[in-house]
Amino acid sequence: MAISRWALLLVLLIFPFGAFALEPIEVDGRESGDKLTGQSEVWHDPDDSQPLASIVEAYRDGEFGPLLSAGSTGLKKGAFWSHFALRNVTDSPVTLSIEYVDHQLIELSVFQREPGAASGYRPLINLSMNKPFDHRRISHNRFVFPVSLEPRQTREFLVRFSSDGAGFVFPSMRIWNPDTLRSNHTLETGSIAFLFGGFFLMSIFALVGGIATGSRTFYAYSVYALAKIIGWATILGYTHQYLIREDFHWRYMSISGAVTILCGLIFARIFLQTRRYTAKLDYVLLLMMANAGVLLISGLFAIKVLALVTITIALLLYPVTTVVGIVRWRQGSGEAAVFALAWSLLMIGLVVQAFRDLGYVEHNFINYYWPPFSSFTEMLTIMAAIGIKVRRLRQQKLVAEKQYREHLEQSRSELQQLVWARTRELEAAKRLAEVEASTDPLTGIRNRRSFFADAGLYLKLAQRKHQPISLLMFDIDHFKSINDNYGHSVGDEALRSFTRTIFEKTRETDIFGRLGGEEFGLLIAEDAQNARHTAERLRDCIAAIELEAAGCNLQFTSSIGIASWQPGISMETLLKHADRALYEAKRRGRNQVVEYQPETAAVEL
């Protein structure tokens, strides 16, 4: 070990302070961003605690090595150091602008030296997102620093890339002629301003549409468009450059990103009506919203690692929304197909960005600006989808108006009008009488007579189609004590709440009715196993009902008996079997689901 150290010292004496491990990058002052400082000499400081002297020693000891990824370090703690050299190949002084390629970096420190200089590395510049924007020598939304080289001069550089704890680092930096960089930045800023103007106009148009129609879809779209402006302006660095020039913090990017994702998911749920038509996928969207909520919290409390993890998860989960759009399109919603196309454009860009940040995809101009431009295209396409939806609703309205006019034209004569009016009155009276005769007045569902009539027809139809049938009988536990302790008005409200809960959790084809008192029946086209699952689900829903009574929250449970139809069994027999199972459920302590079994009379689930 001692011999190797003496050998290293001898080499350093012969070749003062570090002969280049790699050839310097030759520059002539005409660079247009196509040359990069490279990723061949990179070193990781896991704790971001090593002083410059230790970094120089690590470089001398050959600890710097190539970055083994497509361009990003991936999500890592600490800081990364990069070494490179620039050589002016001209006989004139050269001034360059070195630009960091991404917007996620928190701090950039640069040190320079001339090869062979005894003084070693000296600080050139320190750029930080947490400092006022005016401390930057070059006004740019990304980190840029100037470099000057004398004729034929070569300079070495050590650059520290810090993410303030943990983050994604792209060690490469672009080399520019200052005038070319300014022109390019003006073009970039103008293009982004065009996008933001488009977002703003779409937000205004949607707001006007919401005021005119009262549709939640327009309001949600308007807020979503505004969130896009705030999110992208902050993420790309323009908020720091033009608005919050003092006291800017990286958590503003997480907060704005979380708000944008939340607004997008809320709009998607409203536009696609996922809660109504795709309940299972709606739970996935709710999970994505919860992840965005965690991102928002991590931004508010400046939890850097959690923010980076949740934003990456959010980007990787974005394809789910496209799947939901495709499912709704297959269900018959034409505008959902356009929505799926729009979201796919955004989704591809964001997923590519996620893989780029993780180091699986090379960083370039296309995948850097793909997300904001695809976001703009997404909003335009969604606006078209909203237009398709509005057009469909308008056509439905025109059809309804045409039918109404045709109806009025048929009633020209006074006699026909009188006959028609009288006929309608009689029909209305008949329907009202039929409804009153078949409806329970308290709960609004079928009464006992109507339940048995509809259930009998349902049973015959199931027999012809060889479909399974199961009967669920409900009894509200200790209902008498509710009336005794809280009064009949509370008892009536308990019956109505019970009825609403069952009605909302069942299908329109199911037969549901009140058999008397606190007993109810539900006939469903399910076999015994699925009927048990349904009964347990409904029992949980009933137990979750809360009523306000006497200054406190009142909750109650229900016992459920199940009987499955077998060939040769009548509706009356099926009811007796379910009633026996219900009795057994109450005997076992209530709040139970019990299935009738011929062998054992009743067996607890």
Coordinates of C-alpha atoms in Angstrom, one line a residue:
M1 CA 0.0 0.0 0.0
A2 CA 2.9 2.4 0.9
I3 CA 4.6 1.6 -2.4
S4 CA 1.4 2.4 -4.4
R5 CA 1.0 5.7 -2.6
W6 CA 4.6 6.7 -3.3
A7 CA 4.0 5.7 -6.9
L8 CA 0.9 7.9 -7.0
L9 CA 2.8 10.8 -5.5
L10 CA 5.6 10.4 -8.1
V11 CA 3.0 10.4 -10.9
L12 CA 1.5 13.6 -9.5
L13 CA 4.9 15.3 -9.4
I14 CA 5.6 14.3 -12.9
F15 CA 2.1 15.2 -14.2
P16 CA 1.1 18.1 -12.0
F17 CA -2.4 17.8 -10.5
G18 CA -4.2 15.3 -12.6
A19 CA -3.6 14.6 -16.2
F20 CA -6.9 14.2 -17.9
A21 CA -8.5 10.8 -17.6
L22 CA -10.4 11.7 -20.8
E23 CA -9.7 14.0 -23.6
P24 CA -11.0 17.6 -23.0
I25 CA -14.1 18.7 -24.9
E26 CA -13.0 21.0 -27.7
V27 CA -15.0 24.2 -28.1
D28 CA -14.8 27.1 -30.5
G29 CA -17.5 29.5 -29.3
R30 CA -20.1 28.4 -31.9
E31 CA -21.7 25.6 -29.8
S32 CA -25.5 25.2 -30.1
G33 CA -26.3 22.8 -27.3
D34 CA -25.4 19.6 -29.1
K35 CA -22.2 19.1 -27.1
L36 CA -22.5 17.7 -23.6
T37 CA -20.1 17.7 -20.7
G38 CA -20.5 13.9 -20.6
Q39 CA -21.2 11.2 -18.0
S40 CA -17.8 9.4 -18.1
E41 CA -16.4 10.8 -14.8
V42 CA -19.1 10.8 -12.1
W43 CA -18.8 10.2 -8.4
H44 CA -21.5 9.7 -5.7
D45 CA -21.3 11.3 -2.3
P46 CA -24.1 9.5 -0.5
D47 CA -24.2 11.9 2.5
D48 CA -23.5 15.1 0.5
S49 CA -21.0 15.9 3.2
Q50 CA -17.5 15.6 1.6
P51 CA -15.4 18.8 1.3
L52 CA -13.8 19.8 -2.0
A53 CA -10.5 18.4 -0.9
S54 CA -11.9 15.0 -0.4
I55 CA -13.6 15.1 -3.8
V56 CA -10.3 16.1 -5.5
E57 CA -8.6 13.2 -3.7
A58 CA -11.3 10.8 -4.8
Y59 CA -10.7 12.0 -8.4
R60 CA -7.0 11.5 -8.1
D61 CA -7.5 8.0 -6.7
G62 CA -9.6 7.1 -9.8
E63 CA -12.9 6.8 -8.0
F64 CA -14.8 8.7 -10.6
G65 CA -16.4 6.5 -13.2
P66 CA -19.0 6.4 -16.0
L67 CA -22.7 6.7 -15.1
L68 CA -24.2 3.2 -15.8
S69 CA -27.7 4.4 -17.0
A70 CA -29.4 6.1 -19.9
G71 CA -28.7 9.5 -18.3
S72 CA -30.2 9.8 -14.9
T73 CA -28.8 8.6 -11.6
G74 CA -32.2 7.4 -10.5
L75 CA -33.7 8.3 -7.2
K76 CA -30.6 8.5 -4.9
K77 CA -29.7 10.3 -1.7
G78 CA -26.8 12.7 -1.4
A79 CA -24.9 14.6 -4.1
F80 CA -23.2 13.6 -7.4
W81 CA -20.0 15.1 -8.7
S82 CA -18.9 15.3 -12.3
H83 CA -15.5 16.1 -13.8
F84 CA -14.8 17.4 -17.3
A85 CA -12.5 19.7 -19.2
L86 CA -13.0 22.3 -21.9
R87 CA -10.3 23.2 -24.5
N88 CA -10.5 26.4 -26.6
V89 CA -9.2 25.3 -30.0
T90 CA -9.3 28.9 -31.4
D91 CA -6.9 31.8 -31.2
S92 CA -9.5 34.1 -29.7
P93 CA -11.2 34.2 -26.3
V94 CA -14.3 32.1 -26.0
T95 CA -17.3 32.7 -23.7
L96 CA -19.7 29.8 -23.2
S97 CA -23.0 29.1 -21.3
I98 CA -23.2 25.7 -19.6
E99 CA -26.9 24.7 -19.1
Y100 CA -28.1 22.0 -16.8
V101 CA -30.6 19.8 -18.8
D102 CA -33.5 19.4 -16.3
H103 CA -35.6 21.4 -13.8
Q104 CA -35.5 19.1 -10.7
L105 CA -32.0 20.0 -9.3
I106 CA -31.9 21.9 -6.1
E107 CA -28.3 23.2 -6.1
L108 CA -25.4 23.3 -8.6
S109 CA -21.9 24.2 -7.5
V110 CA -19.0 24.6 -10.0
F111 CA -15.3 24.6 -9.3
Q112 CA -12.6 25.3 -12.0
R113 CA -8.8 25.1 -12.4
E114 CA -6.3 25.1 -15.2
P115 CA -4.3 21.9 -15.5
G116 CA -1.0 22.1 -13.7
A117 CA -2.0 25.1 -11.6
A118 CA -0.7 25.0 -8.1
S119 CA -3.7 26.8 -6.6
G120 CA -6.0 23.9 -7.2
Y121 CA -9.7 24.2 -7.8
R122 CA -11.5 27.5 -7.0
P123 CA -15.2 28.2 -6.8
L124 CA -16.7 29.5 -10.0
I125 CA -20.4 29.7 -9.1
N126 CA -23.1 28.3 -6.8
L127 CA -26.7 28.2 -8.0
S128 CA -29.6 27.2 -5.8
M129 CA -33.3 26.9 -6.2
N130 CA -33.7 28.2 -2.6
K131 CA -31.9 31.4 -3.3
P132 CA -33.5 34.5 -4.9
F133 CA -33.7 34.2 -8.6
D134 CA -31.6 37.4 -9.1
H135 CA -28.5 35.6 -7.8
R136 CA -28.3 33.8 -11.1
R137 CA -25.8 35.4 -13.5
I138 CA -27.8 34.2 -16.5
S139 CA -31.6 34.6 -16.4
H140 CA -33.0 31.2 -17.3
N141 CA -35.6 28.8 -15.9
R142 CA -32.9 26.1 -15.6
F143 CA -29.5 26.4 -14.0
V144 CA -27.0 28.1 -16.4
F145 CA -23.5 29.4 -15.7
P146 CA -20.9 31.2 -17.8
V147 CA -17.4 30.0 -18.7
S148 CA -14.6 32.0 -20.3
L149 CA -11.6 30.5 -22.0
E150 CA -8.5 32.3 -23.2
P151 CA -7.1 31.4 -26.6
R152 CA -5.9 27.8 -26.7
Q153 CA -6.7 27.5 -23.0
T154 CA -7.8 24.3 -21.2
R155 CA -9.8 24.3 -18.0
E156 CA -10.9 21.5 -15.7
F157 CA -14.2 21.6 -13.9
L158 CA -15.7 19.8 -10.9
V159 CA -19.5 20.2 -10.6
R160 CA -21.6 19.2 -7.6
F161 CA -25.2 18.3 -8.3
S162 CA -27.4 18.3 -5.2
S163 CA -31.0 17.4 -4.7
D164 CA -31.2 18.5 -1.1
G165 CA -31.5 15.0 0.4
A166 CA -32.7 12.8 -2.4
G167 CA -33.6 13.2 -6.1
F168 CA -32.9 12.5 -9.7
V169 CA -29.7 13.9 -11.2
F170 CA -28.7 14.3 -14.9
P171 CA -24.9 14.9 -14.7
S172 CA -24.7 16.0 -18.4
M173 CA -24.9 19.6 -19.2
R174 CA -25.3 21.3 -22.6
I175 CA -22.7 23.7 -24.0
W176 CA -24.0 26.8 -25.7
N177 CA -22.8 30.0 -27.4
P178 CA -24.5 32.6 -25.2
D179 CA -26.4 34.3 -28.1
T180 CA -27.6 30.9 -29.3
L181 CA -28.8 30.0 -25.8
R182 CA -30.7 33.3 -25.5
S183 CA -32.4 32.7 -28.8
N184 CA -33.3 29.2 -27.9
H185 CA -34.6 30.2 -24.5
T186 CA -36.7 33.0 -26.1
L187 CA -38.2 30.4 -28.4
E188 CA -38.8 28.0 -25.5
T189 CA -40.4 30.6 -23.4
G190 CA -42.6 31.8 -26.2
S191 CA -43.8 28.3 -26.9
I192 CA -44.6 27.6 -23.3
A193 CA -46.4 31.0 -23.1
F194 CA -48.5 29.9 -26.1
L195 CA -49.4 26.8 -24.3
F196 CA -50.4 28.6 -21.1
G197 CA -52.5 31.1 -23.2
G198 CA -54.3 28.1 -24.7
F199 CA -54.9 26.6 -21.3
F200 CA -56.3 29.9 -20.1
L201 CA -58.6 30.3 -23.0
M202 CA -59.9 26.8 -22.6
S203 CA -60.5 27.5 -18.9
I204 CA -62.5 30.6 -19.7
F205 CA -64.5 28.8 -22.4
A206 CA -65.3 26.0 -20.1
L207 CA -66.3 28.4 -17.3
V208 CA -68.7 30.2 -19.6
G209 CA -70.1 26.8 -20.7
G210 CA -70.5 25.8 -17.0
I211 CA -72.4 29.0 -16.2
A212 CA -74.6 28.6 -19.3
T213 CA -75.4 24.9 -18.8
G214 CA -74.9 24.4 -15.1
S215 CA -72.9 21.2 -15.9
R216 CA -70.3 20.1 -13.4
T217 CA -68.2 18.8 -16.3
F218 CA -67.5 22.3 -17.6
Y219 CA -66.6 23.6 -14.1
A220 CA -64.2 20.7 -13.4
Y221 CA -62.6 21.2 -16.8
S222 CA -62.1 24.9 -16.2
V223 CA -60.4 24.3 -12.9
Y224 CA -58.3 21.5 -14.4
A225 CA -57.0 23.9 -17.2
L226 CA -56.0 26.5 -14.6
A227 CA -54.2 23.8 -12.5
K228 CA -52.3 22.9 -15.7
I229 CA -50.9 26.4 -15.9
I230 CA -49.9 26.5 -12.3
G231 CA -48.4 23.0 -12.3
W232 CA -46.3 23.3 -15.5
A233 CA -45.2 26.9 -14.7
T234 CA -43.9 25.8 -11.3
I235 CA -42.4 22.5 -12.4
L236 CA -40.6 24.0 -15.4
G237 CA -39.1 26.8 -13.3
Y238 CA -41.1 29.8 -14.7
T239 CA -42.9 30.5 -11.4
H240 CA -39.5 31.0 -9.8
Q241 CA -38.3 33.1 -12.7
Y242 CA -41.3 35.4 -13.0
L243 CA -43.5 35.2 -9.9
I244 CA -41.9 33.9 -6.7
R245 CA -38.4 35.3 -7.2
E246 CA -37.8 35.3 -3.5
D247 CA -38.2 32.5 -1.0
F248 CA -38.9 29.8 -3.6
H249 CA -38.9 26.2 -2.4
W250 CA -38.9 22.8 -4.2
R251 CA -42.1 21.8 -2.4
Y252 CA -44.0 24.2 -4.5
M253 CA -43.4 21.9 -7.4
S254 CA -44.8 18.9 -5.5
I255 CA -47.8 20.9 -4.3
S256 CA -48.7 22.2 -7.8
G257 CA -48.2 18.8 -9.3
A258 CA -50.4 17.2 -6.7
V259 CA -53.2 19.8 -7.3
T260 CA -53.0 19.2 -11.1
I261 CA -53.2 15.5 -10.7
L262 CA -56.1 15.7 -8.3
C263 CA -58.0 18.1 -10.6
G264 CA -57.4 15.8 -13.6
L265 CA -58.7 12.7 -11.7
I266 CA -61.8 14.6 -10.4
F267 CA -62.6 15.7 -14.0
A268 CA -62.1 12.2 -15.3
R269 CA -64.5 10.7 -12.7
I270 CA -67.1 13.4 -13.5
F271 CA -66.8 13.2 -17.3
L272 CA -66.7 9.4 -17.5
Q273 CA -69.3 8.9 -14.7
T274 CA -67.1 6.1 -13.3
R275 CA -68.9 6.0 -10.0
R276 CA -72.1 5.0 -11.8
Y277 CA -70.8 2.9 -14.7
T278 CA -67.4 1.4 -13.7
A279 CA -67.5 1.1 -9.9
K280 CA -64.5 -1.2 -9.6
L281 CA -62.3 1.0 -11.8
D282 CA -63.6 4.0 -9.9
Y283 CA -61.9 2.6 -6.8
V284 CA -58.6 2.6 -8.6
L285 CA -59.1 6.3 -9.5
L286 CA -59.9 7.0 -5.9
L287 CA -56.6 5.2 -5.0
M288 CA -54.8 7.4 -7.5
M289 CA -56.4 10.5 -5.8
A290 CA -55.3 9.2 -2.4
N291 CA -51.7 8.9 -3.8
A292 CA -52.0 12.5 -5.1
G293 CA -53.2 13.5 -1.6
V294 CA -50.0 11.9 -0.1
L295 CA -48.0 13.9 -2.7
L296 CA -49.7 17.1 -1.6
I297 CA -49.0 16.3 2.1
S298 CA -45.4 15.5 1.4
G299 CA -45.1 18.8 -0.4
L300 CA -46.7 20.8 2.4
F301 CA -44.4 19.2 5.0
A302 CA -41.3 19.1 2.7
I303 CA -40.9 15.3 2.8
K304 CA -38.6 15.0 -0.3
V305 CA -38.3 11.3 -0.6
L306 CA -42.0 10.7 -0.2
A307 CA -42.8 13.4 -2.7
L308 CA -40.5 11.8 -5.3
V309 CA -41.9 8.3 -4.7
T310 CA -45.5 9.4 -4.9
I311 CA -45.0 11.5 -8.1
T312 CA -43.3 8.5 -9.7
I313 CA -46.2 6.3 -8.7
A314 CA -48.7 8.8 -10.0
L315 CA -47.0 8.9 -13.4
L316 CA -46.9 5.1 -13.7
L317 CA -50.6 4.8 -12.7
Y318 CA -51.7 7.3 -15.4
P319 CA -52.5 4.5 -17.9
V320 CA -55.4 3.4 -15.7
T321 CA -57.4 6.5 -16.7
T322 CA -57.0 5.5 -20.4
V323 CA -58.3 2.0 -19.6
V324 CA -61.4 3.6 -17.9
G325 CA -62.0 5.7 -21.0
I326 CA -61.8 2.6 -23.2
V327 CA -64.2 0.7 -21.0
R328 CA -66.7 3.5 -21.1
W329 CA -66.4 3.7 -24.8
R330 CA -67.2 0.0 -25.1
Q331 CA -70.2 0.6 -22.9
G332 CA -71.5 3.0 -25.6
S333 CA -70.1 6.4 -24.7
G334 CA -68.7 7.8 -27.9
E335 CA -67.0 10.8 -26.2
A336 CA -65.2 8.4 -23.9
A337 CA -63.2 7.1 -26.9
V338 CA -62.0 10.7 -27.6
F339 CA -61.2 11.1 -23.9
A340 CA -59.1 7.9 -23.9
L341 CA -57.2 9.1 -26.9
A342 CA -56.5 12.5 -25.2
W343 CA -55.4 10.9 -22.0
S344 CA -53.2 8.4 -23.9
L345 CA -51.2 11.3 -25.4
L346 CA -50.5 12.7 -21.9
M347 CA -50.0 9.3 -20.4
I348 CA -47.3 8.3 -22.8
G349 CA -45.4 11.5 -22.2
L350 CA -45.6 11.2 -18.4
V351 CA -44.7 7.5 -18.3
V352 CA -41.7 8.2 -20.6
Q353 CA -40.7 11.0 -18.2
A354 CA -41.0 8.6 -15.3
F355 CA -38.7 6.1 -17.0
R356 CA -36.4 9.0 -18.0
D357 CA -36.1 10.1 -14.3
L358 CA -35.4 6.5 -13.3
G359 CA -32.6 6.3 -15.8
Y360 CA -34.2 3.8 -18.2
V361 CA -34.8 6.3 -21.1
E362 CA -32.2 8.8 -22.4
H363 CA -32.9 12.5 -21.6
N364 CA -33.5 14.5 -24.7
F365 CA -35.4 17.6 -25.9
I366 CA -38.4 15.5 -27.0
N367 CA -39.1 13.6 -23.8
Y368 CA -38.4 16.7 -21.7
Y369 CA -41.1 18.8 -23.4
W370 CA -43.4 15.9 -24.4
P371 CA -45.4 16.1 -21.1
P372 CA -46.4 19.8 -21.3
F373 CA -47.1 19.7 -25.1
S374 CA -49.0 16.4 -24.8
S375 CA -50.9 18.0 -21.8
F376 CA -51.9 20.8 -24.1
T377 CA -53.0 18.3 -26.8
E378 CA -54.8 16.4 -24.2
M379 CA -56.8 19.4 -23.2
L380 CA -57.7 20.3 -26.8
T381 CA -58.8 16.7 -27.4
I382 CA -60.9 16.6 -24.2
M383 CA -62.5 19.9 -25.3
A384 CA -63.5 18.1 -28.5
A385 CA -64.9 15.2 -26.4
I386 CA -66.9 17.7 -24.3
G387 CA -68.2 19.2 -27.6
I388 CA -69.3 15.7 -28.7
K389 CA -71.1 15.1 -25.5
V390 CA -72.9 18.5 -25.7
R391 CA -73.8 17.8 -29.3
R392 CA -75.3 14.5 -28.3
L393 CA -77.3 16.1 -25.5
R394 CA -78.5 18.8 -27.8
Q395 CA -79.7 16.2 -30.3
Q396 CA -81.6 14.5 -27.6
K397 CA -83.2 17.8 -26.7
L398 CA -84.1 18.5 -30.3
V399 CA -85.7 15.1 -30.6
A400 CA -87.7 15.7 -27.4
E401 CA -88.9 19.1 -28.7
K402 CA -89.9 17.6 -32.0
Q403 CA -91.9 14.9 -30.3
Y404 CA -93.6 17.6 -28.1
R405 CA -94.5 19.7 -31.1
E406 CA -95.9 16.7 -32.9
H407 CA -98.0 15.9 -29.8
L408 CA -99.4 19.4 -29.8
E409 CA -100.3 19.3 -33.4
Q410 CA -102.4 16.2 -32.8
S411 CA -104.6 18.1 -30.3
R412 CA -106.1 20.7 -32.6
S413 CA -109.8 20.5 -31.9
E414 CA -111.4 21.4 -28.6
L415 CA -113.2 18.1 -28.4
Q416 CA -110.0 16.1 -28.9
Q417 CA -108.3 18.3 -26.3
L418 CA -111.0 17.6 -23.8
V419 CA -111.1 13.9 -24.5
W420 CA -107.3 13.8 -24.3
A421 CA -107.3 15.8 -21.0
R422 CA -110.0 13.6 -19.5
T423 CA -108.2 10.5 -20.7
R424 CA -105.0 11.6 -19.1
E425 CA -106.8 12.4 -15.9
L426 CA -108.3 8.9 -15.8
E427 CA -105.0 7.3 -16.7
A428 CA -103.2 9.3 -14.0
A429 CA -105.9 8.4 -11.5
K430 CA -105.5 4.8 -12.5
R431 CA -101.7 4.8 -12.2
L432 CA -102.0 6.6 -8.9
A433 CA -104.4 4.0 -7.6
E434 CA -102.2 1.2 -8.9
V435 CA -99.2 2.8 -7.2
E436 CA -101.0 3.2 -3.9
A437 CA -102.3 -0.3 -4.1
S438 CA -98.8 -1.7 -4.7
T439 CA -96.6 0.6 -2.8
D440 CA -95.8 0.8 0.9
P441 CA -96.7 4.4 1.9
L442 CA -93.9 4.8 4.4
T443 CA -90.9 3.5 2.5
G444 CA -92.1 3.9 -1.1
I445 CA -91.2 0.4 -2.1
R446 CA -93.4 -2.6 -2.9
N447 CA -95.9 -3.6 -0.3
R448 CA -96.5 -7.2 0.6
R449 CA -99.2 -7.8 -2.1
S450 CA -97.1 -6.2 -4.8
F451 CA -94.0 -8.0 -3.7
F452 CA -95.6 -11.5 -4.0
A453 CA -97.2 -10.6 -7.3
D454 CA -93.9 -9.4 -8.9
A455 CA -91.9 -12.2 -7.1
G456 CA -94.2 -14.8 -8.5
L457 CA -93.7 -13.6 -12.1
Y458 CA -90.0 -13.3 -11.5
L459 CA -89.8 -16.8 -10.2
K460 CA -91.7 -18.2 -13.3
L461 CA -89.4 -16.3 -15.7
A462 CA -86.3 -17.7 -13.8
Q463 CA -87.7 -21.2 -14.1
R464 CA -88.1 -20.9 -17.9
K465 CA -84.6 -19.5 -18.2
H466 CA -83.1 -21.9 -15.7
Q467 CA -81.7 -19.1 -13.6
P468 CA -80.8 -19.4 -9.9
I469 CA -83.1 -17.5 -7.5
S470 CA -82.5 -16.6 -3.9
L471 CA -84.7 -14.9 -1.3
L472 CA -83.3 -12.7 1.4
M473 CA -85.5 -11.8 4.4
F474 CA -84.5 -8.9 6.6
D475 CA -85.5 -8.0 10.1
I476 CA -84.3 -4.9 11.9
D477 CA -82.9 -6.0 15.2
H478 CA -84.6 -4.6 18.3
F479 CA -86.8 -2.4 16.3
K480 CA -89.3 -2.1 19.1
S481 CA -86.7 -0.7 21.4
I482 CA -86.0 2.1 18.8
N483 CA -89.7 3.1 18.9
D484 CA -89.9 2.8 22.7
N485 CA -86.7 4.8 23.4
Y486 CA -86.7 7.3 20.6
G487 CA -90.3 7.5 19.4
H488 CA -92.1 6.4 16.3
S489 CA -90.8 9.2 14.1
V490 CA -87.3 8.0 14.6
G491 CA -88.5 4.4 14.0
D492 CA -90.1 5.5 10.7
E493 CA -86.8 7.3 9.7
A494 CA -84.9 4.1 10.5
L495 CA -87.2 2.1 8.2
R496 CA -86.8 4.7 5.4
S497 CA -83.0 4.8 5.8
F498 CA -82.9 1.0 5.8
T499 CA -85.0 1.0 2.6
R500 CA -82.8 3.6 0.8
T501 CA -79.7 1.7 1.7
I502 CA -80.9 -1.6 0.3
F503 CA -82.4 0.0 -2.8
E504 CA -79.2 1.8 -3.6
K505 CA -77.1 -1.3 -3.2
T506 CA -79.3 -3.6 -5.4
R507 CA -80.1 -3.8 -9.1
E508 CA -83.2 -2.5 -10.8
T509 CA -84.1 -6.1 -11.7
D510 CA -84.2 -7.2 -8.1
I511 CA -87.6 -7.5 -6.3
F512 CA -87.5 -5.6 -3.0
G513 CA -90.5 -5.0 -0.8
R514 CA -91.8 -4.6 2.8
L515 CA -93.5 -7.7 4.1
G516 CA -94.8 -6.0 7.2
G517 CA -93.5 -4.1 10.2
E518 CA -89.7 -4.2 10.2
E519 CA -89.6 -7.3 7.9
F520 CA -88.5 -7.0 4.3
G521 CA -87.9 -9.3 1.4
L522 CA -85.4 -9.2 -1.5
L523 CA -85.6 -11.6 -4.4
I524 CA -82.4 -11.8 -6.5
A525 CA -81.2 -13.8 -9.5
E526 CA -78.2 -15.3 -7.7
D527 CA -77.2 -18.7 -6.6
A528 CA -76.6 -19.5 -2.9
Q529 CA -73.0 -18.5 -2.8
N530 CA -73.5 -15.2 -4.4
A531 CA -76.6 -14.6 -2.3
R532 CA -74.5 -15.1 0.8
H533 CA -71.9 -12.5 -0.5
T534 CA -74.8 -10.1 -1.2
A535 CA -76.3 -10.6 2.2
E536 CA -73.1 -10.0 4.0
R537 CA -72.4 -6.9 2.0
L538 CA -75.9 -5.5 2.7
R539 CA -75.6 -6.4 6.4
D540 CA -72.4 -4.3 6.6
C541 CA -74.1 -1.4 4.8
I542 CA -77.1 -1.5 7.2
A543 CA -74.7 -1.5 10.2
A544 CA -73.1 1.6 8.8
I545 CA -76.4 3.6 8.8
E546 CA -76.3 6.5 11.3
L547 CA -79.4 8.5 12.5
E548 CA -79.4 11.5 14.7
A549 CA -81.8 10.9 17.6
A550 CA -82.0 12.6 21.0
G551 CA -78.6 14.4 20.5
C552 CA -76.7 11.2 19.6
N553 CA -76.0 9.0 16.7
L554 CA -78.3 6.0 16.4
Q555 CA -77.1 2.8 14.7
F556 CA -78.9 -0.5 14.2
T557 CA -78.3 -3.9 12.7
S558 CA -80.3 -6.4 10.7
S559 CA -80.7 -10.2 10.8
I560 CA -80.9 -11.9 7.4
G561 CA -82.3 -15.2 6.4
I562 CA -81.5 -16.7 3.0
A563 CA -83.4 -19.4 1.1
S564 CA -82.4 -20.6 -2.4
W565 CA -85.0 -21.8 -4.8
Q566 CA -85.0 -25.5 -5.8
P567 CA -87.2 -27.1 -8.5
G568 CA -90.7 -27.9 -7.3
I569 CA -90.6 -25.2 -4.5
S570 CA -93.3 -22.6 -4.6
M571 CA -93.0 -19.0 -3.6
E572 CA -94.8 -19.6 -0.3
T573 CA -92.4 -22.4 0.5
L574 CA -89.4 -20.4 -0.4
L575 CA -90.7 -17.6 1.9
K576 CA -91.1 -20.1 4.8
H577 CA -87.6 -21.4 4.3
A578 CA -86.2 -17.8 4.4
D579 CA -88.3 -17.0 7.5
R580 CA -86.9 -20.1 9.3
A581 CA -83.4 -19.0 8.5
L582 CA -84.2 -15.5 9.7
Y583 CA -85.6 -16.9 12.9
E584 CA -82.4 -18.9 13.4
A585 CA -80.3 -15.7 12.8
K586 CA -82.2 -13.9 15.5
R587 CA -81.9 -16.8 17.8
R588 CA -78.1 -16.8 17.4
G589 CA -77.8 -13.3 18.6
R590 CA -79.0 -11.1 15.7
N591 CA -76.8 -9.2 13.2
Q592 CA -76.3 -12.6 11.5
V593 CA -76.7 -14.0 8.0
V594 CA -78.1 -17.5 8.1
E595 CA -78.8 -19.7 5.1
Y596 CA -81.6 -22.3 5.1
Q597 CA -80.4 -25.8 4.5
P598 CA -82.8 -28.7 4.2
E599 CA -80.5 -31.1 6.0
T600 CA -79.9 -29.0 9.1
A601 CA -82.8 -26.5 8.9
A602 CA -80.3 -23.6 9.1
V603 CA -76.6 -23.2 9.2
E604 CA -74.7 -20.1 10.2
L605 CA -72.5 -18.6 7.4

